[in-house]
């Protein structure tokens, strides 16, 4: 879907990592890039096909090593596709390498595609606030703002929004 952005129609996309818990975002091109959970025996890809109950059950009895993996640079580049403008929403950079991989993908994408723009949003959070940021970006894109204005207004909104949470386990 192309959006009016400033003076021309452009292919604009919002991309999140799967820490956002989003599978779709109506009204705008959207893609979710999965994080992964790895054990010595199995890899769980955090996408729409993941059976979360089964994964939790299997991991609760698993006694070996496990770890997580963020999306790689190639995953981000694939998600950026052939878009003119990409707004990318990642989990907090201090918890995951997702932000750093997305930043590397941004640099490569913009170098290989002069005139195309990518903004990587370090949300400083996970989950619900990532959703709020993506929804705000969609609202600003639909309003027809240019890249810089969308970026500035989204950052301003983010700086004035705070979600507090605690983990059960």
mmCIF file with all atom_site columns, C-alpha atoms in Angstrom:
data_model
loop_
_atom_site.group_PDB
_atom_site.id
_atom_site.type_symbol
_atom_site.label_atom_id
_atom_site.label_alt_id
_atom_site.label_comp_id
_atom_site.label_asym_id
_atom_site.label_entity_id
_atom_site.label_seq_id
_atom_site.pdbx_PDB_ins_code
_atom_site.Cartn_x
_atom_site.Cartn_y
_atom_site.Cartn_z
_atom_site.occupancy
_atom_site.B_iso_or_equiv
_atom_site.pdbx_formal_charge
_atom_site.auth_seq_id
_atom_site.auth_comp_id
_atom_site.auth_asym_id
_atom_site.auth_atom_id
_atom_site.pdbx_PDB_model_num
ATOM 1   C CA . UNK A 1 1   ? 0.000  0.000   0.000  1.00 0.00 ? 1   UNK A CA 1
ATOM 2   C CA . UNK A 1 2   ? 1.337  3.421   -0.894 1.00 0.00 ? 2   UNK A CA 1
ATOM 3   C CA . UNK A 1 3   ? 0.768  6.431   1.334  1.00 0.00 ? 3   UNK A CA 1
ATOM 4   C CA . UNK A 1 4   ? 0.875  10.110  0.640  1.00 0.00 ? 4   UNK A CA 1
ATOM 5   C CA . UNK A 1 5   ? 3.893  11.363  2.541  1.00 0.00 ? 5   UNK A CA 1
ATOM 6   C CA . UNK A 1 6   ? 4.827  14.975  2.037  1.00 0.00 ? 6   UNK A CA 1
ATOM 7   C CA . UNK A 1 7   ? 4.714  15.681  -1.682 1.00 0.00 ? 7   UNK A CA 1
ATOM 8   C CA . UNK A 1 8   ? 4.555  12.198  -3.213 1.00 0.00 ? 8   UNK A CA 1
ATOM 9   C CA . UNK A 1 9   ? 3.135  8.716   -2.854 1.00 0.00 ? 9   UNK A CA 1
ATOM 10  C CA . UNK A 1 10  ? 5.581  6.321   -1.243 1.00 0.00 ? 10  UNK A CA 1
ATOM 11  C CA . UNK A 1 11  ? 5.696  2.715   -0.129 1.00 0.00 ? 11  UNK A CA 1
ATOM 12  C CA . UNK A 1 12  ? 5.851  2.992   3.670  1.00 0.00 ? 12  UNK A CA 1
ATOM 13  C CA . UNK A 1 13  ? 6.129  0.123   6.120  1.00 0.00 ? 13  UNK A CA 1
ATOM 14  C CA . UNK A 1 14  ? 6.180  -0.362  9.877  1.00 0.00 ? 14  UNK A CA 1
ATOM 15  C CA . UNK A 1 15  ? 8.350  -3.261  11.064 1.00 0.00 ? 15  UNK A CA 1
ATOM 16  C CA . UNK A 1 16  ? 8.554  -4.579  14.629 1.00 0.00 ? 16  UNK A CA 1
ATOM 17  C CA . UNK A 1 17  ? 10.391 -7.415  16.276 1.00 0.00 ? 17  UNK A CA 1
ATOM 18  C CA . UNK A 1 18  ? 8.275  -10.104 17.869 1.00 0.00 ? 18  UNK A CA 1
ATOM 19  C CA . UNK A 1 19  ? 8.807  -8.697  21.374 1.00 0.00 ? 19  UNK A CA 1
ATOM 20  C CA . UNK A 1 20  ? 5.936  -6.390  20.394 1.00 0.00 ? 20  UNK A CA 1
ATOM 21  C CA . UNK A 1 21  ? 3.552  -9.374  20.367 1.00 0.00 ? 21  UNK A CA 1
ATOM 22  C CA . UNK A 1 22  ? 1.989  -7.927  17.198 1.00 0.00 ? 22  UNK A CA 1
ATOM 23  C CA . UNK A 1 23  ? 0.986  -10.101 14.264 1.00 0.00 ? 23  UNK A CA 1
ATOM 24  C CA . UNK A 1 24  ? -0.706 -7.400  12.189 1.00 0.00 ? 24  UNK A CA 1
ATOM 25  C CA . UNK A 1 25  ? -1.373 -3.679  12.049 1.00 0.00 ? 25  UNK A CA 1
ATOM 26  C CA . UNK A 1 26  ? -4.378 -2.681  9.979  1.00 0.00 ? 26  UNK A CA 1
ATOM 27  C CA . UNK A 1 27  ? -4.186 0.215   7.552  1.00 0.00 ? 27  UNK A CA 1
ATOM 28  C CA . UNK A 1 28  ? -0.450 0.169   6.801  1.00 0.00 ? 28  UNK A CA 1
ATOM 29  C CA . UNK A 1 29  ? 2.141  -2.219  5.379  1.00 0.00 ? 29  UNK A CA 1
ATOM 30  C CA . UNK A 1 30  ? 3.419  -4.136  8.397  1.00 0.00 ? 30  UNK A CA 1
ATOM 31  C CA . UNK A 1 31  ? 5.836  -6.933  9.175  1.00 0.00 ? 31  UNK A CA 1
ATOM 32  C CA . UNK A 1 32  ? 6.914  -8.617  12.374 1.00 0.00 ? 32  UNK A CA 1
ATOM 33  C CA . UNK A 1 33  ? 10.441 -10.073 12.513 1.00 0.00 ? 33  UNK A CA 1
ATOM 34  C CA . UNK A 1 34  ? 10.725 -12.998 14.948 1.00 0.00 ? 34  UNK A CA 1
ATOM 35  C CA . UNK A 1 35  ? 13.081 -13.477 17.840 1.00 0.00 ? 35  UNK A CA 1
ATOM 36  C CA . UNK A 1 36  ? 14.029 -17.084 18.632 1.00 0.00 ? 36  UNK A CA 1
ATOM 37  C CA . UNK A 1 37  ? 14.449 -19.308 21.667 1.00 0.00 ? 37  UNK A CA 1
ATOM 38  C CA . UNK A 1 38  ? 17.019 -22.067 21.214 1.00 0.00 ? 38  UNK A CA 1
ATOM 39  C CA . UNK A 1 39  ? 17.782 -25.231 23.135 1.00 0.00 ? 39  UNK A CA 1
ATOM 40  C CA . UNK A 1 40  ? 20.221 -27.999 22.294 1.00 0.00 ? 40  UNK A CA 1
ATOM 41  C CA . UNK A 1 41  ? 17.253 -29.934 20.921 1.00 0.00 ? 41  UNK A CA 1
ATOM 42  C CA . UNK A 1 42  ? 14.889 -27.393 19.357 1.00 0.00 ? 42  UNK A CA 1
ATOM 43  C CA . UNK A 1 43  ? 14.504 -23.868 18.021 1.00 0.00 ? 43  UNK A CA 1
ATOM 44  C CA . UNK A 1 44  ? 11.299 -21.945 18.755 1.00 0.00 ? 44  UNK A CA 1
ATOM 45  C CA . UNK A 1 45  ? 10.593 -19.146 16.277 1.00 0.00 ? 45  UNK A CA 1
ATOM 46  C CA . UNK A 1 46  ? 8.417  -16.416 17.808 1.00 0.00 ? 46  UNK A CA 1
ATOM 47  C CA . UNK A 1 47  ? 5.989  -16.024 14.928 1.00 0.00 ? 47  UNK A CA 1
ATOM 48  C CA . UNK A 1 48  ? 2.251  -16.548 14.414 1.00 0.00 ? 48  UNK A CA 1
ATOM 49  C CA . UNK A 1 49  ? 2.707  -20.329 14.080 1.00 0.00 ? 49  UNK A CA 1
ATOM 50  C CA . UNK A 1 50  ? 4.388  -20.764 17.481 1.00 0.00 ? 50  UNK A CA 1
ATOM 51  C CA . UNK A 1 51  ? 2.343  -22.886 19.887 1.00 0.00 ? 51  UNK A CA 1
ATOM 52  C CA . UNK A 1 52  ? 3.166  -20.948 23.043 1.00 0.00 ? 52  UNK A CA 1
ATOM 53  C CA . UNK A 1 53  ? 1.506  -23.385 25.454 1.00 0.00 ? 53  UNK A CA 1
ATOM 54  C CA . UNK A 1 54  ? 3.466  -26.284 23.992 1.00 0.00 ? 54  UNK A CA 1
ATOM 55  C CA . UNK A 1 55  ? 6.719  -24.296 24.081 1.00 0.00 ? 55  UNK A CA 1
ATOM 56  C CA . UNK A 1 56  ? 6.213  -23.310 27.736 1.00 0.00 ? 56  UNK A CA 1
ATOM 57  C CA . UNK A 1 57  ? 5.404  -26.910 28.642 1.00 0.00 ? 57  UNK A CA 1
ATOM 58  C CA . UNK A 1 58  ? 8.480  -28.253 26.818 1.00 0.00 ? 58  UNK A CA 1
ATOM 59  C CA . UNK A 1 59  ? 10.791 -25.622 28.294 1.00 0.00 ? 59  UNK A CA 1
ATOM 60  C CA . UNK A 1 60  ? 9.487  -26.201 31.836 1.00 0.00 ? 60  UNK A CA 1
ATOM 61  C CA . UNK A 1 61  ? 10.768 -29.792 31.761 1.00 0.00 ? 61  UNK A CA 1
ATOM 62  C CA . UNK A 1 62  ? 13.874 -29.164 29.655 1.00 0.00 ? 62  UNK A CA 1
ATOM 63  C CA . UNK A 1 63  ? 17.077 -29.428 31.717 1.00 0.00 ? 63  UNK A CA 1
ATOM 64  C CA . UNK A 1 64  ? 19.718 -28.413 29.158 1.00 0.00 ? 64  UNK A CA 1
ATOM 65  C CA . UNK A 1 65  ? 21.076 -25.101 27.960 1.00 0.00 ? 65  UNK A CA 1
ATOM 66  C CA . UNK A 1 66  ? 18.762 -22.565 26.370 1.00 0.00 ? 66  UNK A CA 1
ATOM 67  C CA . UNK A 1 67  ? 19.117 -19.068 25.006 1.00 0.00 ? 67  UNK A CA 1
ATOM 68  C CA . UNK A 1 68  ? 17.539 -16.448 22.836 1.00 0.00 ? 68  UNK A CA 1
ATOM 69  C CA . UNK A 1 69  ? 18.505 -15.009 19.483 1.00 0.00 ? 69  UNK A CA 1
ATOM 70  C CA . UNK A 1 70  ? 17.475 -11.692 18.030 1.00 0.00 ? 70  UNK A CA 1
ATOM 71  C CA . UNK A 1 71  ? 16.650 -11.175 14.352 1.00 0.00 ? 71  UNK A CA 1
ATOM 72  C CA . UNK A 1 72  ? 19.771 -10.917 12.226 1.00 0.00 ? 72  UNK A CA 1
ATOM 73  C CA . UNK A 1 73  ? 20.690 -8.135  9.815  1.00 0.00 ? 73  UNK A CA 1
ATOM 74  C CA . UNK A 1 74  ? 19.409 -10.248 6.908  1.00 0.00 ? 74  UNK A CA 1
ATOM 75  C CA . UNK A 1 75  ? 16.027 -10.702 8.619  1.00 0.00 ? 75  UNK A CA 1
ATOM 76  C CA . UNK A 1 76  ? 15.650 -6.935  8.936  1.00 0.00 ? 76  UNK A CA 1
ATOM 77  C CA . UNK A 1 77  ? 16.769 -6.298  5.344  1.00 0.00 ? 77  UNK A CA 1
ATOM 78  C CA . UNK A 1 78  ? 14.226 -8.815  4.093  1.00 0.00 ? 78  UNK A CA 1
ATOM 79  C CA . UNK A 1 79  ? 11.489 -7.066  6.090  1.00 0.00 ? 79  UNK A CA 1
ATOM 80  C CA . UNK A 1 80  ? 12.477 -3.634  4.739  1.00 0.00 ? 80  UNK A CA 1
ATOM 81  C CA . UNK A 1 81  ? 11.740 -5.110  1.286  1.00 0.00 ? 81  UNK A CA 1
ATOM 82  C CA . UNK A 1 82  ? 11.644 -2.408  -1.398 1.00 0.00 ? 82  UNK A CA 1
ATOM 83  C CA . UNK A 1 83  ? 10.046 0.296   0.732  1.00 0.00 ? 83  UNK A CA 1
ATOM 84  C CA . UNK A 1 84  ? 10.749 3.994   0.342  1.00 0.00 ? 84  UNK A CA 1
ATOM 85  C CA . UNK A 1 85  ? 10.307 4.615   4.069  1.00 0.00 ? 85  UNK A CA 1
ATOM 86  C CA . UNK A 1 86  ? 10.528 2.160   6.966  1.00 0.00 ? 86  UNK A CA 1
ATOM 87  C CA . UNK A 1 87  ? 9.757  2.829   10.601 1.00 0.00 ? 87  UNK A CA 1
ATOM 88  C CA . UNK A 1 88  ? 11.225 0.022   12.685 1.00 0.00 ? 88  UNK A CA 1
ATOM 89  C CA . UNK A 1 89  ? 10.185 -0.560  16.316 1.00 0.00 ? 89  UNK A CA 1
ATOM 90  C CA . UNK A 1 90  ? 12.528 -2.740  18.410 1.00 0.00 ? 90  UNK A CA 1
ATOM 91  C CA . UNK A 1 91  ? 12.685 -4.071  21.926 1.00 0.00 ? 91  UNK A CA 1
ATOM 92  C CA . UNK A 1 92  ? 14.899 -2.087  24.313 1.00 0.00 ? 92  UNK A CA 1
ATOM 93  C CA . UNK A 1 93  ? 18.493 -2.162  23.091 1.00 0.00 ? 93  UNK A CA 1
ATOM 94  C CA . UNK A 1 94  ? 19.824 -3.028  26.560 1.00 0.00 ? 94  UNK A CA 1
ATOM 95  C CA . UNK A 1 95  ? 17.934 -6.372  26.580 1.00 0.00 ? 95  UNK A CA 1
ATOM 96  C CA . UNK A 1 96  ? 18.533 -7.582  23.057 1.00 0.00 ? 96  UNK A CA 1
ATOM 97  C CA . UNK A 1 97  ? 20.757 -7.186  20.026 1.00 0.00 ? 97  UNK A CA 1
ATOM 98  C CA . UNK A 1 98  ? 17.636 -6.622  17.922 1.00 0.00 ? 98  UNK A CA 1
ATOM 99  C CA . UNK A 1 99  ? 18.147 -2.844  17.857 1.00 0.00 ? 99  UNK A CA 1
ATOM 100 C CA . UNK A 1 100 ? 21.818 -3.135  16.862 1.00 0.00 ? 100 UNK A CA 1
ATOM 101 C CA . UNK A 1 101 ? 21.049 -5.618  14.073 1.00 0.00 ? 101 UNK A CA 1
ATOM 102 C CA . UNK A 1 102 ? 18.285 -3.309  12.808 1.00 0.00 ? 102 UNK A CA 1
ATOM 103 C CA . UNK A 1 103 ? 20.683 -0.330  12.875 1.00 0.00 ? 103 UNK A CA 1
ATOM 104 C CA . UNK A 1 104 ? 23.224 -2.262  10.800 1.00 0.00 ? 104 UNK A CA 1
ATOM 105 C CA . UNK A 1 105 ? 20.454 -3.244  8.365  1.00 0.00 ? 105 UNK A CA 1
ATOM 106 C CA . UNK A 1 106 ? 19.351 0.409   8.142  1.00 0.00 ? 106 UNK A CA 1
ATOM 107 C CA . UNK A 1 107 ? 22.851 1.547   7.249  1.00 0.00 ? 107 UNK A CA 1
ATOM 108 C CA . UNK A 1 108 ? 23.224 -1.142  4.587  1.00 0.00 ? 108 UNK A CA 1
ATOM 109 C CA . UNK A 1 109 ? 19.718 -0.567  3.174  1.00 0.00 ? 109 UNK A CA 1
ATOM 110 C CA . UNK A 1 110 ? 20.176 3.202   2.862  1.00 0.00 ? 110 UNK A CA 1
ATOM 111 C CA . UNK A 1 111 ? 23.648 2.796   1.314  1.00 0.00 ? 111 UNK A CA 1
ATOM 112 C CA . UNK A 1 112 ? 22.330 0.335   -1.283 1.00 0.00 ? 112 UNK A CA 1
ATOM 113 C CA . UNK A 1 113 ? 19.115 2.306   -1.914 1.00 0.00 ? 113 UNK A CA 1
ATOM 114 C CA . UNK A 1 114 ? 19.884 6.042   -2.153 1.00 0.00 ? 114 UNK A CA 1
ATOM 115 C CA . UNK A 1 115 ? 16.911 8.206   -1.232 1.00 0.00 ? 115 UNK A CA 1
ATOM 116 C CA . UNK A 1 116 ? 15.199 5.530   0.866  1.00 0.00 ? 116 UNK A CA 1
ATOM 117 C CA . UNK A 1 117 ? 14.881 6.192   4.594  1.00 0.00 ? 117 UNK A CA 1
ATOM 118 C CA . UNK A 1 118 ? 14.745 3.966   7.661  1.00 0.00 ? 118 UNK A CA 1
ATOM 119 C CA . UNK A 1 119 ? 14.191 5.072   11.244 1.00 0.00 ? 119 UNK A CA 1
ATOM 120 C CA . UNK A 1 120 ? 15.020 2.568   13.989 1.00 0.00 ? 120 UNK A CA 1
ATOM 121 C CA . UNK A 1 121 ? 13.075 3.224   17.174 1.00 0.00 ? 121 UNK A CA 1
ATOM 122 C CA . UNK A 1 122 ? 14.762 2.000   20.373 1.00 0.00 ? 122 UNK A CA 1
ATOM 123 C CA . UNK A 1 123 ? 11.595 1.809   22.437 1.00 0.00 ? 123 UNK A CA 1
ATOM 124 C CA . UNK A 1 124 ? 13.431 1.457   25.758 1.00 0.00 ? 124 UNK A CA 1
ATOM 125 C CA . UNK A 1 125 ? 10.737 -1.105  26.587 1.00 0.00 ? 125 UNK A CA 1
ATOM 126 C CA . UNK A 1 126 ? 8.959  -4.215  25.308 1.00 0.00 ? 126 UNK A CA 1
ATOM 127 C CA . UNK A 1 127 ? 5.454  -5.417  24.491 1.00 0.00 ? 127 UNK A CA 1
ATOM 128 C CA . UNK A 1 128 ? 2.588  -2.972  25.054 1.00 0.00 ? 128 UNK A CA 1
ATOM 129 C CA . UNK A 1 129 ? 4.573  0.213   24.523 1.00 0.00 ? 129 UNK A CA 1
ATOM 130 C CA . UNK A 1 130 ? 5.948  -1.173  21.243 1.00 0.00 ? 130 UNK A CA 1
ATOM 131 C CA . UNK A 1 131 ? 2.331  -1.601  20.138 1.00 0.00 ? 131 UNK A CA 1
ATOM 132 C CA . UNK A 1 132 ? 1.493  1.955   21.187 1.00 0.00 ? 132 UNK A CA 1
ATOM 133 C CA . UNK A 1 133 ? 4.457  3.304   19.198 1.00 0.00 ? 133 UNK A CA 1
ATOM 134 C CA . UNK A 1 134 ? 3.512  1.322   16.085 1.00 0.00 ? 134 UNK A CA 1
ATOM 135 C CA . UNK A 1 135 ? -0.083 2.556   16.337 1.00 0.00 ? 135 UNK A CA 1
ATOM 136 C CA . UNK A 1 136 ? 1.127  6.153   16.753 1.00 0.00 ? 136 UNK A CA 1
ATOM 137 C CA . UNK A 1 137 ? 3.361  5.777   13.692 1.00 0.00 ? 137 UNK A CA 1
ATOM 138 C CA . UNK A 1 138 ? 0.388  4.473   11.681 1.00 0.00 ? 138 UNK A CA 1
ATOM 139 C CA . UNK A 1 139 ? -1.718 7.449   12.822 1.00 0.00 ? 139 UNK A CA 1
ATOM 140 C CA . UNK A 1 140 ? 0.984  9.922   11.770 1.00 0.00 ? 140 UNK A CA 1
ATOM 141 C CA . UNK A 1 141 ? 1.551  8.186   8.419  1.00 0.00 ? 141 UNK A CA 1
ATOM 142 C CA . UNK A 1 142 ? -2.199 8.229   7.730  1.00 0.00 ? 142 UNK A CA 1
ATOM 143 C CA . UNK A 1 143 ? -2.215 11.969  8.503  1.00 0.00 ? 143 UNK A CA 1
ATOM 144 C CA . UNK A 1 144 ? 0.198  12.418  5.571  1.00 0.00 ? 144 UNK A CA 1
ATOM 145 C CA . UNK A 1 145 ? 3.190  13.770  7.480  1.00 0.00 ? 145 UNK A CA 1
ATOM 146 C CA . UNK A 1 146 ? 6.634  13.530  5.907  1.00 0.00 ? 146 UNK A CA 1
ATOM 147 C CA . UNK A 1 147 ? 9.352  11.216  7.251  1.00 0.00 ? 147 UNK A CA 1
ATOM 148 C CA . UNK A 1 148 ? 10.994 13.763  9.553  1.00 0.00 ? 148 UNK A CA 1
ATOM 149 C CA . UNK A 1 149 ? 7.699  14.955  11.025 1.00 0.00 ? 149 UNK A CA 1
ATOM 150 C CA . UNK A 1 150 ? 6.500  11.395  11.688 1.00 0.00 ? 150 UNK A CA 1
ATOM 151 C CA . UNK A 1 151 ? 9.833  10.618  13.364 1.00 0.00 ? 151 UNK A CA 1
ATOM 152 C CA . UNK A 1 152 ? 9.789  13.777  15.503 1.00 0.00 ? 152 UNK A CA 1
ATOM 153 C CA . UNK A 1 153 ? 6.141  13.486  16.564 1.00 0.00 ? 153 UNK A CA 1
ATOM 154 C CA . UNK A 1 154 ? 6.527  9.778   17.395 1.00 0.00 ? 154 UNK A CA 1
ATOM 155 C CA . UNK A 1 155 ? 9.625  10.481  19.505 1.00 0.00 ? 155 UNK A CA 1
ATOM 156 C CA . UNK A 1 156 ? 7.850  13.333  21.282 1.00 0.00 ? 156 UNK A CA 1
ATOM 157 C CA . UNK A 1 157 ? 4.868  11.095  22.032 1.00 0.00 ? 157 UNK A CA 1
ATOM 158 C CA . UNK A 1 158 ? 7.193  8.337   23.260 1.00 0.00 ? 158 UNK A CA 1
ATOM 159 C CA . UNK A 1 159 ? 9.040  10.728  25.579 1.00 0.00 ? 159 UNK A CA 1
ATOM 160 C CA . UNK A 1 160 ? 5.718  11.583  27.230 1.00 0.00 ? 160 UNK A CA 1
ATOM 161 C CA . UNK A 1 161 ? 4.467  8.006   27.598 1.00 0.00 ? 161 UNK A CA 1
ATOM 162 C CA . UNK A 1 162 ? 5.578  5.599   30.316 1.00 0.00 ? 162 UNK A CA 1
ATOM 163 C CA . UNK A 1 163 ? 4.385  2.095   31.071 1.00 0.00 ? 163 UNK A CA 1
ATOM 164 C CA . UNK A 1 164 ? 5.383  0.426   34.310 1.00 0.00 ? 164 UNK A CA 1
ATOM 165 C CA . UNK A 1 165 ? 5.406  -3.355  34.619 1.00 0.00 ? 165 UNK A CA 1
ATOM 166 C CA . UNK A 1 166 ? 6.827  -6.253  36.539 1.00 0.00 ? 166 UNK A CA 1
ATOM 167 C CA . UNK A 1 167 ? 7.470  -9.816  35.463 1.00 0.00 ? 167 UNK A CA 1
ATOM 168 C CA . UNK A 1 168 ? 5.771  -12.692 37.211 1.00 0.00 ? 168 UNK A CA 1
ATOM 169 C CA . UNK A 1 169 ? 8.607  -15.107 36.454 1.00 0.00 ? 169 UNK A CA 1
#
